[in-house]
C-alpha atoms as one frame of an Amber mdcrd trajectory, in Angstrom:
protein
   0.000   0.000   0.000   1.440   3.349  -0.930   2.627   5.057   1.649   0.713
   8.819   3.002   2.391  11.798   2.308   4.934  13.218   4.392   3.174  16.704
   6.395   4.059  19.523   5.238   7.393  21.414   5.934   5.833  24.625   8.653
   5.857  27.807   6.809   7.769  30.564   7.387   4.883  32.371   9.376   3.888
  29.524  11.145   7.198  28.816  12.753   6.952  32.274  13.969   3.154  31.440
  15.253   4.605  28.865  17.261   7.723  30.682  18.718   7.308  31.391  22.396
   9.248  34.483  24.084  11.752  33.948  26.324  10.235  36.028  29.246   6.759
  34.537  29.952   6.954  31.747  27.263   3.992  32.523  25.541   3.101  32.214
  21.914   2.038  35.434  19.521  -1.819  34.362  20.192  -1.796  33.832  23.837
   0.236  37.335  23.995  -2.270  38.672  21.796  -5.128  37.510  23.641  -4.047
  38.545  26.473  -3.402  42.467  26.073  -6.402  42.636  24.826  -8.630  45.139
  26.707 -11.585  46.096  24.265 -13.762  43.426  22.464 -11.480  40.219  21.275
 -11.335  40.801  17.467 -12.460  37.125  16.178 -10.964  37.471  12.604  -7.482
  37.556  14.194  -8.022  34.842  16.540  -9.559  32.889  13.100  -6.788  33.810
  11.286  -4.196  32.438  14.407  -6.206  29.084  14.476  -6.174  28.671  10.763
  -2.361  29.450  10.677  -1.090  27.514  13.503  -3.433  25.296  15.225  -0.616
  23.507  17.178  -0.528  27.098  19.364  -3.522  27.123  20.167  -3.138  24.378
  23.890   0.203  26.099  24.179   0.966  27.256  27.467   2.877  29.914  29.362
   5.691  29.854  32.094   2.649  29.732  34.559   0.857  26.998  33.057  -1.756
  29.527  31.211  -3.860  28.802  27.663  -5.792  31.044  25.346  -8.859  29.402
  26.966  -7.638  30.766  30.339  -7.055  34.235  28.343 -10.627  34.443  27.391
 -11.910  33.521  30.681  -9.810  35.829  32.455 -11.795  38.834  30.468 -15.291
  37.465  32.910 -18.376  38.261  31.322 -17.773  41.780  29.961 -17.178  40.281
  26.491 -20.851  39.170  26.477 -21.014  39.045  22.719 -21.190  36.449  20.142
 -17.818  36.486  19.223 -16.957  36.035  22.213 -18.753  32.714  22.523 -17.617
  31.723  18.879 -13.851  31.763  19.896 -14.031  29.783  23.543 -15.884  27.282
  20.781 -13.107  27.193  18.397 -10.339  27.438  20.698 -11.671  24.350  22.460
 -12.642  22.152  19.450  -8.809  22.629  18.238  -7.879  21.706  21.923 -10.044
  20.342  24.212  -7.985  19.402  27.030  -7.488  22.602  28.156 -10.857  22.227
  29.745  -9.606  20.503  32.548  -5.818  22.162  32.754  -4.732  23.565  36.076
  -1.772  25.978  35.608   0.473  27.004  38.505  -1.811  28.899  40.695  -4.129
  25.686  41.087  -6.374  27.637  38.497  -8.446  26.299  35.653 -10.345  28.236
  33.158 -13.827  27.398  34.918 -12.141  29.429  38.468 -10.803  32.102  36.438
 -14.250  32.664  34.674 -15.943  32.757  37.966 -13.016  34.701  39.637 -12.803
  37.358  36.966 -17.174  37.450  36.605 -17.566  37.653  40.195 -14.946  39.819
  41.690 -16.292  42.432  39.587 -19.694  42.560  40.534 -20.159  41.247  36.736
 -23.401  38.868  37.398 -24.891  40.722  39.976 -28.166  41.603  38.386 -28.101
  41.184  34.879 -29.741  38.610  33.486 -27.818  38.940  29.750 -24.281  38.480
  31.718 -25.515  35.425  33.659 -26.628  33.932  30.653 -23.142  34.614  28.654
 -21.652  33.316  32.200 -23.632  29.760  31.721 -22.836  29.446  28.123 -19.293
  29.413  28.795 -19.685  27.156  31.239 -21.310  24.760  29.278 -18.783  25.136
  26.860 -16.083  24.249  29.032 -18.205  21.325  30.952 -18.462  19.811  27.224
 -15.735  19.786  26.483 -14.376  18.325  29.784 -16.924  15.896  29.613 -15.188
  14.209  26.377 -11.467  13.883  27.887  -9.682  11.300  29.654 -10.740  12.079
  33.638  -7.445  13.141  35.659  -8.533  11.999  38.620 -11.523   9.472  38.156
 -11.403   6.385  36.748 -14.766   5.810  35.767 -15.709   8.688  32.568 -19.821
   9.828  32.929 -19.601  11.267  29.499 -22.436   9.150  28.375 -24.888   8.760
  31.227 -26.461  11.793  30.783 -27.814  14.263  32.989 -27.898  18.056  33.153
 -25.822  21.079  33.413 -25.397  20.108  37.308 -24.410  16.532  36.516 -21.753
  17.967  34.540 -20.774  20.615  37.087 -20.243  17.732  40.018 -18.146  15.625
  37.495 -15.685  18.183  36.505 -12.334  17.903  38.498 -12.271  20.635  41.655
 -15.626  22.375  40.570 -15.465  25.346  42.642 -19.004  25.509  45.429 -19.739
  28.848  44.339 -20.237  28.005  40.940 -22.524  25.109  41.790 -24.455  27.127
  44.524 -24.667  29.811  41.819 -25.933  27.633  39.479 -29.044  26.411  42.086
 -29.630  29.782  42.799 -30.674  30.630  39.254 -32.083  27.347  38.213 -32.796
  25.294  41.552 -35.021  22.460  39.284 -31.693  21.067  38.132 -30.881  19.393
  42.033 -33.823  17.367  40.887 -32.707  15.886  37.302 -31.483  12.320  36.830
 -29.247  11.071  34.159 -29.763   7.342  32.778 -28.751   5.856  35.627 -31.499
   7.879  37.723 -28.671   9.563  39.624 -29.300  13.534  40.822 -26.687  15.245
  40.656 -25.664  14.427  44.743 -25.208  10.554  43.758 -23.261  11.488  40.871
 -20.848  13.621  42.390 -20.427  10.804  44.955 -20.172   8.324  42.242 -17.311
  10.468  40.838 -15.404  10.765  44.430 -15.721   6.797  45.415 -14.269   6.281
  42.041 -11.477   8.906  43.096  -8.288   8.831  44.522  -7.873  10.899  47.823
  -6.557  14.378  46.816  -2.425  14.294  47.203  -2.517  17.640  48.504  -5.455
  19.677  50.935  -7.873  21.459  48.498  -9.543  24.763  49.593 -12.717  24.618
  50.846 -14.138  26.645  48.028 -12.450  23.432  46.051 -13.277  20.739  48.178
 -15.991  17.760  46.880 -16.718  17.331  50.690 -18.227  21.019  50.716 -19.796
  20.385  47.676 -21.773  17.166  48.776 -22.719  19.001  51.841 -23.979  22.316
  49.910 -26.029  19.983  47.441 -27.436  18.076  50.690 -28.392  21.370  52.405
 -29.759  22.764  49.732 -32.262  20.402  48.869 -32.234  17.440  51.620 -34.821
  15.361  51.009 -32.392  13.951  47.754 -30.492  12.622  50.534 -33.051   9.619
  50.542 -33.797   9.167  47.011 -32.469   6.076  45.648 -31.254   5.458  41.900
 -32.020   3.116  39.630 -29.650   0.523  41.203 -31.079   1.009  44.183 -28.329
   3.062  46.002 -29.074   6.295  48.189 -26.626   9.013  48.765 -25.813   7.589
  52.886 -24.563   4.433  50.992 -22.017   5.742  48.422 -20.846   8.476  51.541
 -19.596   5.019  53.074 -18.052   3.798  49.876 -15.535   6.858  50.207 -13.779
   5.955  53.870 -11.077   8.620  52.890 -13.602  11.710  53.057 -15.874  11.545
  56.308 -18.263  12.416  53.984 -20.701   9.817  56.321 -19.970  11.003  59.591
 -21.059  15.018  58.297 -23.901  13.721  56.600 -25.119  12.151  59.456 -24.338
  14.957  61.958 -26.406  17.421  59.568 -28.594  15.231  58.099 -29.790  11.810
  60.846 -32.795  11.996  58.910 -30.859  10.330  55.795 -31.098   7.467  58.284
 -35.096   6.465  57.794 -33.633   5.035  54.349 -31.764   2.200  56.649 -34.396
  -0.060  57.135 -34.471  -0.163  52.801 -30.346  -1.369  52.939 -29.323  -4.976
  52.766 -28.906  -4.816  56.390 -31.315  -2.972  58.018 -30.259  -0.330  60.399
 -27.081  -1.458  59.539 -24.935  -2.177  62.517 -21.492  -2.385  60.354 -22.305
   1.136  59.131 -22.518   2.200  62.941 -19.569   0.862  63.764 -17.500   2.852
  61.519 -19.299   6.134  63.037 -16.712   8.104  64.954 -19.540   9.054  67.452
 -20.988   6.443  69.589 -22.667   8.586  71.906 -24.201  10.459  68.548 -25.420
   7.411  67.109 -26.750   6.534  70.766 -28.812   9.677  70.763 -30.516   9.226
  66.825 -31.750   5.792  67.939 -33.300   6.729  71.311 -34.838   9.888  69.590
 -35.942   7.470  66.577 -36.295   3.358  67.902 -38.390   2.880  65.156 -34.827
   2.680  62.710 -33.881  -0.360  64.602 -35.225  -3.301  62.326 -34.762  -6.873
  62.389 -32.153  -7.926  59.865 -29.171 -10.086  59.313 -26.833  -9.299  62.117
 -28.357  -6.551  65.424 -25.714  -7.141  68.018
């Protein structure tokens, strides 16, 4: 079979495309981009892409993209071209959807950083709505590349716009509470599996390695099961399609606590006991930290204590 023909040799001008400076290490576009103070003129950017794709995941001496550059302007772009080049940029390179440069940053915490700092979404309705398009932009594209800290990939199993949110590596709490705020019918959406989007994010952390290094709160999936729980906690005993409720995948991650805070906030998540394999569980109790707590949840509610496989 005849061989394909050797690429091209790079021009001239895109050798230059791709040339970083020596300071900050950043390519002509992601300098461009990011001296850019007035609207971001989309020919250029087109005309970058076209030239030199290869520059467009390029990063700087800080670990920063073009995506990043866009997001770092907020929502004051709020146009249509605006949109149109966080779509191409990310359809030439997708993985920079879930990048984290130096500052333990990805474009989704700049975006909110940058929107919110500045009093950007306070009010207006059109820059919310530019602020959620983005975001869905980014989630999409996140959704379609190799997890970095998950092994199991939900790209598939459908779901909404929170579903996607809880899956995305570090999603920041104030996004997520932001997100309820505007649009609080989304706690209540299932994906295939019939998961809301509190059994999918705990899906995503039992499949999850422990974080290497202590993540801010405002970064933390802990706070972020507890601010879905107290937002809306009567998904605490809904079960899913395989017949799992939220108290049940907490104890499938021993490495968060997750169980002993929901339990401490939330005892009422344990009237879904008696529905377990064993009821009442006494296994479950005797990982609690808390004797004396569970003590005082069964004397305030004996009717949890069930008959099942093993009561000592």
């Amino acid at each position: 079979a005849a061989q394909p023909p050797p690429p091209p040799e790079p021009t001239l001008l895109t050798r230059a495309a791709l040339r970083k400076d020596q300071q900050n290490e950043m390519t002509p576009l992601l300098m461009f981009m990011s001296i850019q103070d007035g609207p971001m003129p989309l020919d250029s950017i087109q005309a970058f892409c076209d030239l030199a794709p290869e520059c467009v995941g390029e990063t700087d001496k800080l670990g920063r993209t073009t995506l990043y550059a866009m997001c770092q302007r907020g929502t004051k772009g709020q146009c249509k071209d605006d949109l149109q080049i966080v779509e191409r940029l990310l359809s030439i390179a997708p993985q920079m959807a879930n990048m984290v440069n130096r500052q333990d940053d990805t474009a989704l915490d700049r975006l909110w950083t940058a929107s919110e700092a500045t009093g950007q979404l306070d009010g207006n309705e059109t820059r919310r709505s530019f602020f959620e398009r983005i975001v869905q932009l980014i989630l999409a594209a996140a959704d379609h590349q190799p997890p970095p800290t998950t092994t199991v990939h939900f790209a598939k199993r459908g779901g909404g716009l929170l579903h996607q949110l809880v899956t995305f590596p570090r999603c920041r709490v104030d996004v997520v509470n932001h997100v309820i705020y505007y649009h609080e019918e989304l706690l209540k959406e299932l994906d295939h599996d019939g998961n809301t989007p509190l059994h999918r994010l705990l899906l995503v952390m039992a499949a999850s390695s422990p974080p290497k290094v202590k993540l801010h709160e405002s970064k933390n999936p802990i706070s972020l099961a507890l601010a879905l729980v107290n937002r809306c906690p009567k998904y605490i005993r809904q079960q899913n399609n395989h017949g799992q409720f939220p108290l049940e995948l907490a104890f499938s991650i021993p490495w968060s606590k997750l169980h002993d805070l929901l339990l401490k906030q939330h005892p009422v998540a344990l009237e879904a006991s008696n529905k377990l394999p064993d009821p009442c569980f006494p296994k479950v109790m005797a990982r609690m930290n808390e004797p004396d707590f569970i003590h005082a949840i069964l004397q305030s509610k004996p009717g949890l204590i069930v008959s099942g496989k093993d009561t000592s």
